[in-house]
Coordinates of C-alpha atoms and ligand atoms in Angstrom, one line a residue:
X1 CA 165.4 107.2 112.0
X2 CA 161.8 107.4 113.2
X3 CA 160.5 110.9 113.7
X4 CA 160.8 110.9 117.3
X5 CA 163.0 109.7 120.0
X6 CA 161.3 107.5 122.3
X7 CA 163.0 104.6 123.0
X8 CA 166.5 102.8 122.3
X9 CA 164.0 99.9 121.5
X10 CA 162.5 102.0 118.1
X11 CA 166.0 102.9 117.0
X12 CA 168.0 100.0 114.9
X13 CA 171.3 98.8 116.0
X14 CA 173.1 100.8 113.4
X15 CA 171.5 104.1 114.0
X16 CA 172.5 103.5 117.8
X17 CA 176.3 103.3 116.4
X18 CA 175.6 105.8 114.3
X19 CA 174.2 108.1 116.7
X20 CA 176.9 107.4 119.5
X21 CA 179.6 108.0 116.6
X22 CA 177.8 111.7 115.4
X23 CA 177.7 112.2 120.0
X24 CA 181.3 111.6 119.2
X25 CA 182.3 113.7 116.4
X26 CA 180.5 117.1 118.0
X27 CA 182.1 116.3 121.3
X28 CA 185.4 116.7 119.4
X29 CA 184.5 119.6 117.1
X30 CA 181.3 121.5 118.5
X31 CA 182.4 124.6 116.3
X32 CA 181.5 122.7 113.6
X33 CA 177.7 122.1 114.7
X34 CA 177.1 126.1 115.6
X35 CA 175.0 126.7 112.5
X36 CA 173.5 122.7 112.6
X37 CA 169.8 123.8 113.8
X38 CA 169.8 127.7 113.4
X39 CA 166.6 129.5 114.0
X40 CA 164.7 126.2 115.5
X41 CA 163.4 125.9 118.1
X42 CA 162.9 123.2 121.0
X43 CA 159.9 123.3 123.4
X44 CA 161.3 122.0 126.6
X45 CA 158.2 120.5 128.9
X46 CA 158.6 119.4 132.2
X47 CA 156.0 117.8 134.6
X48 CA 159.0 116.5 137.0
X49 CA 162.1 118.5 138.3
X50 CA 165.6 118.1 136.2
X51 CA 169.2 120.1 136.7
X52 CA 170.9 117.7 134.1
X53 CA 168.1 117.4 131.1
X54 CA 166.9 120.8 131.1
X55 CA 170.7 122.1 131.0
X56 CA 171.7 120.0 128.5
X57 CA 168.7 120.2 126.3
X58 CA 168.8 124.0 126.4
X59 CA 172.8 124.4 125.9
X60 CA 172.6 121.8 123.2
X61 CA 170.0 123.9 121.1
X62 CA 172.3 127.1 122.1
X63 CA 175.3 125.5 121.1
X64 CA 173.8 124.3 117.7
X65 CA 172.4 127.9 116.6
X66 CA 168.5 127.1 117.6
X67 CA 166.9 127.8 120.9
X68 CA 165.3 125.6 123.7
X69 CA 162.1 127.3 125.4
X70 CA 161.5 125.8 128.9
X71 CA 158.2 125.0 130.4
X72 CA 157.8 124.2 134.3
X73 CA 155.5 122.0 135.5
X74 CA 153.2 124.8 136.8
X75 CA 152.5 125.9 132.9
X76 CA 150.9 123.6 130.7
X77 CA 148.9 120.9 132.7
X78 CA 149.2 118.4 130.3
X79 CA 145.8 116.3 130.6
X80 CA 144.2 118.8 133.8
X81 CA 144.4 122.2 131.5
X82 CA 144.3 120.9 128.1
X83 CA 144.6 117.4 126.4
X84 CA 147.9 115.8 125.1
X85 CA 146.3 116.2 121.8
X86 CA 145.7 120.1 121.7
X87 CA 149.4 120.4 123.4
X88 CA 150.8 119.1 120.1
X89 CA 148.6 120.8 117.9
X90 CA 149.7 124.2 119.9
X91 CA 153.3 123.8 120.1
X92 CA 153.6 122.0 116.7
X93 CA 152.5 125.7 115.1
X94 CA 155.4 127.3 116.8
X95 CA 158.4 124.8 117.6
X96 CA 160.7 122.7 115.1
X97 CA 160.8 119.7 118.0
X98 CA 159.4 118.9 121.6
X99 CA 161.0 117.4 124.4
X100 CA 159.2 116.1 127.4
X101 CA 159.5 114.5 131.0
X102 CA 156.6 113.3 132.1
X103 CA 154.9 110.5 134.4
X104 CA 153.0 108.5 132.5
X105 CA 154.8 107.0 129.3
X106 CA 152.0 107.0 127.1
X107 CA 151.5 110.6 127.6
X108 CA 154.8 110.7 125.4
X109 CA 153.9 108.5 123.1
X110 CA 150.4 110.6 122.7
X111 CA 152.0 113.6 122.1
X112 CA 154.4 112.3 119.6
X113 CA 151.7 110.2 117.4
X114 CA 149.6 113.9 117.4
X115 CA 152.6 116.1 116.7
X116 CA 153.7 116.4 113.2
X117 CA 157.4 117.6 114.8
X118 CA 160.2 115.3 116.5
X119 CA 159.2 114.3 120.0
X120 CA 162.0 113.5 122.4
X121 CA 161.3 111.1 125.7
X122 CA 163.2 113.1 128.1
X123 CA 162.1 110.3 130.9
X124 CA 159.3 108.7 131.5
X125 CA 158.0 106.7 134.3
X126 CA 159.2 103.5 132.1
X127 CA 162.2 104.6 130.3
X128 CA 164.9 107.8 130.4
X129 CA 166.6 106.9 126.3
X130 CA 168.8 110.1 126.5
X131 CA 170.2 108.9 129.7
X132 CA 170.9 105.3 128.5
X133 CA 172.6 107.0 124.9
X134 CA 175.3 109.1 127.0
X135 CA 176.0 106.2 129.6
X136 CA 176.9 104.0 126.4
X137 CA 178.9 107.0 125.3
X138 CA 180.2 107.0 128.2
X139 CA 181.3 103.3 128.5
X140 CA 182.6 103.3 125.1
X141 CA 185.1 106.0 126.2
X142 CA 186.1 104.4 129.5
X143 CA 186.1 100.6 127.7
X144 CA 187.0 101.1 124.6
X145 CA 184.3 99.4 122.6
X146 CA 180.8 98.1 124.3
X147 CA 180.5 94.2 122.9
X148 CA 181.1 91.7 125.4
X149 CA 181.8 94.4 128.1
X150 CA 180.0 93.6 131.4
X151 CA 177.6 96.2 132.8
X152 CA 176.2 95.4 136.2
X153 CA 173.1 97.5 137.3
X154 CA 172.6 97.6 141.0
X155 CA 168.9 98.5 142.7
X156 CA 165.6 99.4 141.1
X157 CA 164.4 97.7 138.0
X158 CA 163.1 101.5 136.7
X159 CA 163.1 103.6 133.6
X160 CA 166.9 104.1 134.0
X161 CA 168.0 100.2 133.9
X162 CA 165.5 99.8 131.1
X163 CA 167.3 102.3 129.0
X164 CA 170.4 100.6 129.9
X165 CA 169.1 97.1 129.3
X166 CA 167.4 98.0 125.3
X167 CA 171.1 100.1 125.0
X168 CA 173.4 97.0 126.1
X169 CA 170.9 94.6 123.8
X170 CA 171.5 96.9 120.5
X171 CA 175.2 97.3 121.5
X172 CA 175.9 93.6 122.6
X173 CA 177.2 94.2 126.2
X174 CA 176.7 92.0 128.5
X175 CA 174.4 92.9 131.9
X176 CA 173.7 91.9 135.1
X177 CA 170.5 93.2 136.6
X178 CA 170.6 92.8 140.5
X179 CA 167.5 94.1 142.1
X180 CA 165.4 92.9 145.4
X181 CA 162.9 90.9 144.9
X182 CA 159.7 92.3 143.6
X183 CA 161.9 95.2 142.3
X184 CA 163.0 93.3 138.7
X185 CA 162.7 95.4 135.2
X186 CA 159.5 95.1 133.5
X187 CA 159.1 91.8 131.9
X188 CA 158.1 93.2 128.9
X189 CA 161.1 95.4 128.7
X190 CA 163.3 92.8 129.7
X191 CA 161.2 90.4 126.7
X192 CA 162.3 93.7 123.9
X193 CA 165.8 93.2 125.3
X194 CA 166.1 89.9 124.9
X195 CA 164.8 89.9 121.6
X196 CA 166.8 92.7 120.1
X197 CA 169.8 91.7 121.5
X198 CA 169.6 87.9 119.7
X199 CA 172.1 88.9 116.9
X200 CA 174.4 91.4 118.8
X201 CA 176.2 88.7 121.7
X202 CA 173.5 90.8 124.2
X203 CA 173.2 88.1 127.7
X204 CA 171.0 89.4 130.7
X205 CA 171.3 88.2 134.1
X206 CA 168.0 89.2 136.6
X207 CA 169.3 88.1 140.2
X208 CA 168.5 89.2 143.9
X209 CA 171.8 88.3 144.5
X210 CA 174.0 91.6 144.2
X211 CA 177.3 90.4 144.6
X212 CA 176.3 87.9 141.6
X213 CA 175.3 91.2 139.9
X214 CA 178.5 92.7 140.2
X215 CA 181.2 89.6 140.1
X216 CA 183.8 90.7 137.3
X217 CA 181.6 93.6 135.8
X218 CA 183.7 96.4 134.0
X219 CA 181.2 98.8 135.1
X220 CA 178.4 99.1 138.0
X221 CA 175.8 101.7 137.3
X222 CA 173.3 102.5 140.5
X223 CA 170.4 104.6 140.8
X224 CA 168.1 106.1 143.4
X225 CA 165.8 103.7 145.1
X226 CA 163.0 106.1 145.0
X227 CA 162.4 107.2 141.9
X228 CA 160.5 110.7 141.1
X229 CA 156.8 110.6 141.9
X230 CA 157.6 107.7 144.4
X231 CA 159.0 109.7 147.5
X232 CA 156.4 108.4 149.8
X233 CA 157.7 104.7 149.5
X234 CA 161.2 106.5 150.2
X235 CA 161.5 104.9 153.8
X236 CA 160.4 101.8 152.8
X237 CA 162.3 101.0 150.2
X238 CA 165.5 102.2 152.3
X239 CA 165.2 98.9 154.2
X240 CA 164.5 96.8 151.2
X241 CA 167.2 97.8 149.1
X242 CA 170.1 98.0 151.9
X243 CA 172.1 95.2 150.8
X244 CA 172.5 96.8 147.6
X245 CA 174.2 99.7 148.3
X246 CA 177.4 100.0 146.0
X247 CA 179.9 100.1 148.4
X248 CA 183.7 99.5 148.6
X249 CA 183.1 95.7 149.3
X250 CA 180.5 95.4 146.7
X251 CA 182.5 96.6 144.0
X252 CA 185.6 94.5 145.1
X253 CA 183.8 92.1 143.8
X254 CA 184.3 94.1 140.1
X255 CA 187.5 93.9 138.3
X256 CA 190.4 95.9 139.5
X257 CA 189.6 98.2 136.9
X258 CA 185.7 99.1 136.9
X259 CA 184.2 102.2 136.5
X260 CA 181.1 103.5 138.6
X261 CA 177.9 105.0 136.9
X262 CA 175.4 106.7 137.9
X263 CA 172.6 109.1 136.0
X264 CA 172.1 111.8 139.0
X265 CA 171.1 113.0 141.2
X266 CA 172.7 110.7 143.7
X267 CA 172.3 110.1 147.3
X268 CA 175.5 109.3 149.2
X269 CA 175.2 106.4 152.1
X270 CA 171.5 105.2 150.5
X271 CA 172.3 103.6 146.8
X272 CA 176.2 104.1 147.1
X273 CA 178.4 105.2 149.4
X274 CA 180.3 108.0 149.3
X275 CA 183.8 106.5 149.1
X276 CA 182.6 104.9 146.0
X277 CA 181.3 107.9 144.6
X278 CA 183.6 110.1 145.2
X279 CA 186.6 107.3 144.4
X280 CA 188.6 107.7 141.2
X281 CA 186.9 104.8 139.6
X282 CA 183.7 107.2 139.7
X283 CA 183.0 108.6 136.5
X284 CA 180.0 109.9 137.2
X285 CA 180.3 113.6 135.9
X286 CA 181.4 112.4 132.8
X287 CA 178.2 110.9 132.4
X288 CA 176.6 114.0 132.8
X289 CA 178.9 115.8 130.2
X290 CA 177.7 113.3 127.8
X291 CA 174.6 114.6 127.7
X292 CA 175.2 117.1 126.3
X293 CA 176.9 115.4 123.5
X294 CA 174.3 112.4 122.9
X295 CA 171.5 114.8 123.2
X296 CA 172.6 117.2 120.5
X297 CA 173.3 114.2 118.1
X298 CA 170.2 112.9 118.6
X299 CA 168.7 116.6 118.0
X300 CA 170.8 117.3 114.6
X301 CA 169.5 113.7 113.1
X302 CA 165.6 114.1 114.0
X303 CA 165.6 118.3 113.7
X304 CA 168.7 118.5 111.2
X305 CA 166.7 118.1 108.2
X306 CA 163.9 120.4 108.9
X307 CA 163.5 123.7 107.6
X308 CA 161.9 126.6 110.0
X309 CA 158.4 126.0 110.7
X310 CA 158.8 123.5 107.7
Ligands
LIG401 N1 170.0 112.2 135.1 C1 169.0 113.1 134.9 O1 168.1 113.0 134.1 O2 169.1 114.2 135.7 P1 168.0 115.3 135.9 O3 166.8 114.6 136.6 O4 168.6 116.4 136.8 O5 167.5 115.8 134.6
LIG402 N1 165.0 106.9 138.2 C1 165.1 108.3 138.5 C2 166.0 108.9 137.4 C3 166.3 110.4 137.6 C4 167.2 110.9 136.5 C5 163.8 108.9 138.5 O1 162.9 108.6 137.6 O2 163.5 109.8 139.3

């Protein structure tokens, strides 16, 4: 694997598999992983709010013998206190790995190319990797394999469908974008896809239509409609994206048997409704548990090897 974690994109098919099968084996045997990274250390850096990253990231170094450090959004200032650059050069003196949430994407990127130490994309404005590993955890646990299922994504074309677009490409499921108009994933995203997924039985469907979205998906997967750093457009893009609320009707439209997704937070009544999310087919909690498990598999591969401070 590359030194960092940036995108699903970066990674090759097989280290996807081989990184949902290593989620897999800690989630069964955690005891197993206690000593995995003992003594390192993770610096935790956070320019946007997060229950589910920062708690997983931090139990996940816990649970595999190291230590996450957390740093609010009030602390460093990336860029208004002190460059990107002399960020990395810090925290690579004192840390064995670096995640981040940020805004921009290249600040990620930036940081990684100047730190000699694994950088982790812990979402950016164009991409959320960790999110899009455990949801193909989770769908390989709910479906029993990932080729040729059908993932629908219902609502904003943002960093969350991108992960799940480069993920479904590399694993060779099939997926159904439905968005408003003016609200489709980034072409060049949806170009990567397209091109990593010619040799895995990958298809992508882009439609405004939602019910075409949906029709006979095994799994519909929704996120807010206002992303972080977009909560002024909130109102606005509450009357754009009505119709594509996952409701009971919309996902009759599923098979009989389809699970619902969704990363979290959610907002009951805006981008599903709260019979859907609270239904049995919702599995949405399960997602979050696989966090957990993705994240620490993808921390033993990049941090496993390193020695403290090494
Ligand atoms: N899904 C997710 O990343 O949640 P947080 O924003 O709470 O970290
Ligand atoms: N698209 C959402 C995901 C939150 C986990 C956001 O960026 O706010």
């Amino acid at each position: 694997m590359n030194k960092d974690f940036i995108s699903i994109h970066d990674i090759t098919r097989y280290e996807f598999h081989e990184l949902l099968d290593l989620a897999t084996k800690i989630k069964e045997n955690p005891d197993k992983y206690r000593k995995t990274l003992k003594g390192q250390v993770l610096a935790m850096v956070f320019e946007k709010p997060s229950l589910r990253t920062r708690m997983t990231f931090e139990v996940g170094m816990h649970e595999l013998g190291g230590k996450g450090i957390y740093l609010s959004p009030a602390e460093i200032q990336i860029g208004t206190r002190e460059t990107i650059e002399d960020v990395a050069h810090n925290l690579e003196r004192w840390v064995d790995g670096i995640m981040i949430r940020t805004f921009s994407h290249d600040t990620v990127v930036r940081l990684a190319r100047a730190s000699s130490v694994p950088v982790i994309n812990g979402l950016s404005d164009l991409s959320h990797p960790c999110q899009g590993m455990a949801d193909f955890l989770t769908l390989r646990e709910k479906k029993g394999g990932l080729a040729g299922v059908k993932l629908a994504y219902l609502g904003d074309g943002n960093n969350v469908c991108h992960s799940l677009m480069l993920a479904a490409a590399k694993a060779g499921t099939s997926m159904a974008v439905g968005t408003p108009k003016g609200f489709e994933p980034n072409p060049g995203i949806t170009k990567l896809a397209l091109e990593d997924g010619k040799e895995t039985g990958f298809s992508l469907l882009i439609t405004n239509d939602p019910k075409e979205a949906v029709r006979n998906a095994d799994a519909v997967y929704t996120d807010v409609w206002a992303s972080m750093g977009q909560e002024s457009e909130k109102e606005a893009r509450a009357k754009i994206f009505a119709s594509f609320q996952v409701s009971p009707a919309l996902m009759a439209q599923a098979k009989p048997d389809a699970i619902f997704l969704h990363c979290l937070p959610a907002h009951r009544e805006e981008e599903v409704s709260a019979s859907v999310f609270e239904s049995p087919q919702s599995v949405v909690f399960d997602q979050a548990e696989n966090r957990l498990h993705a994240q620490k598999a993808i921390m033993v591969t990049l941090m496993g090897n390193r020695k403290k401070n090494g």
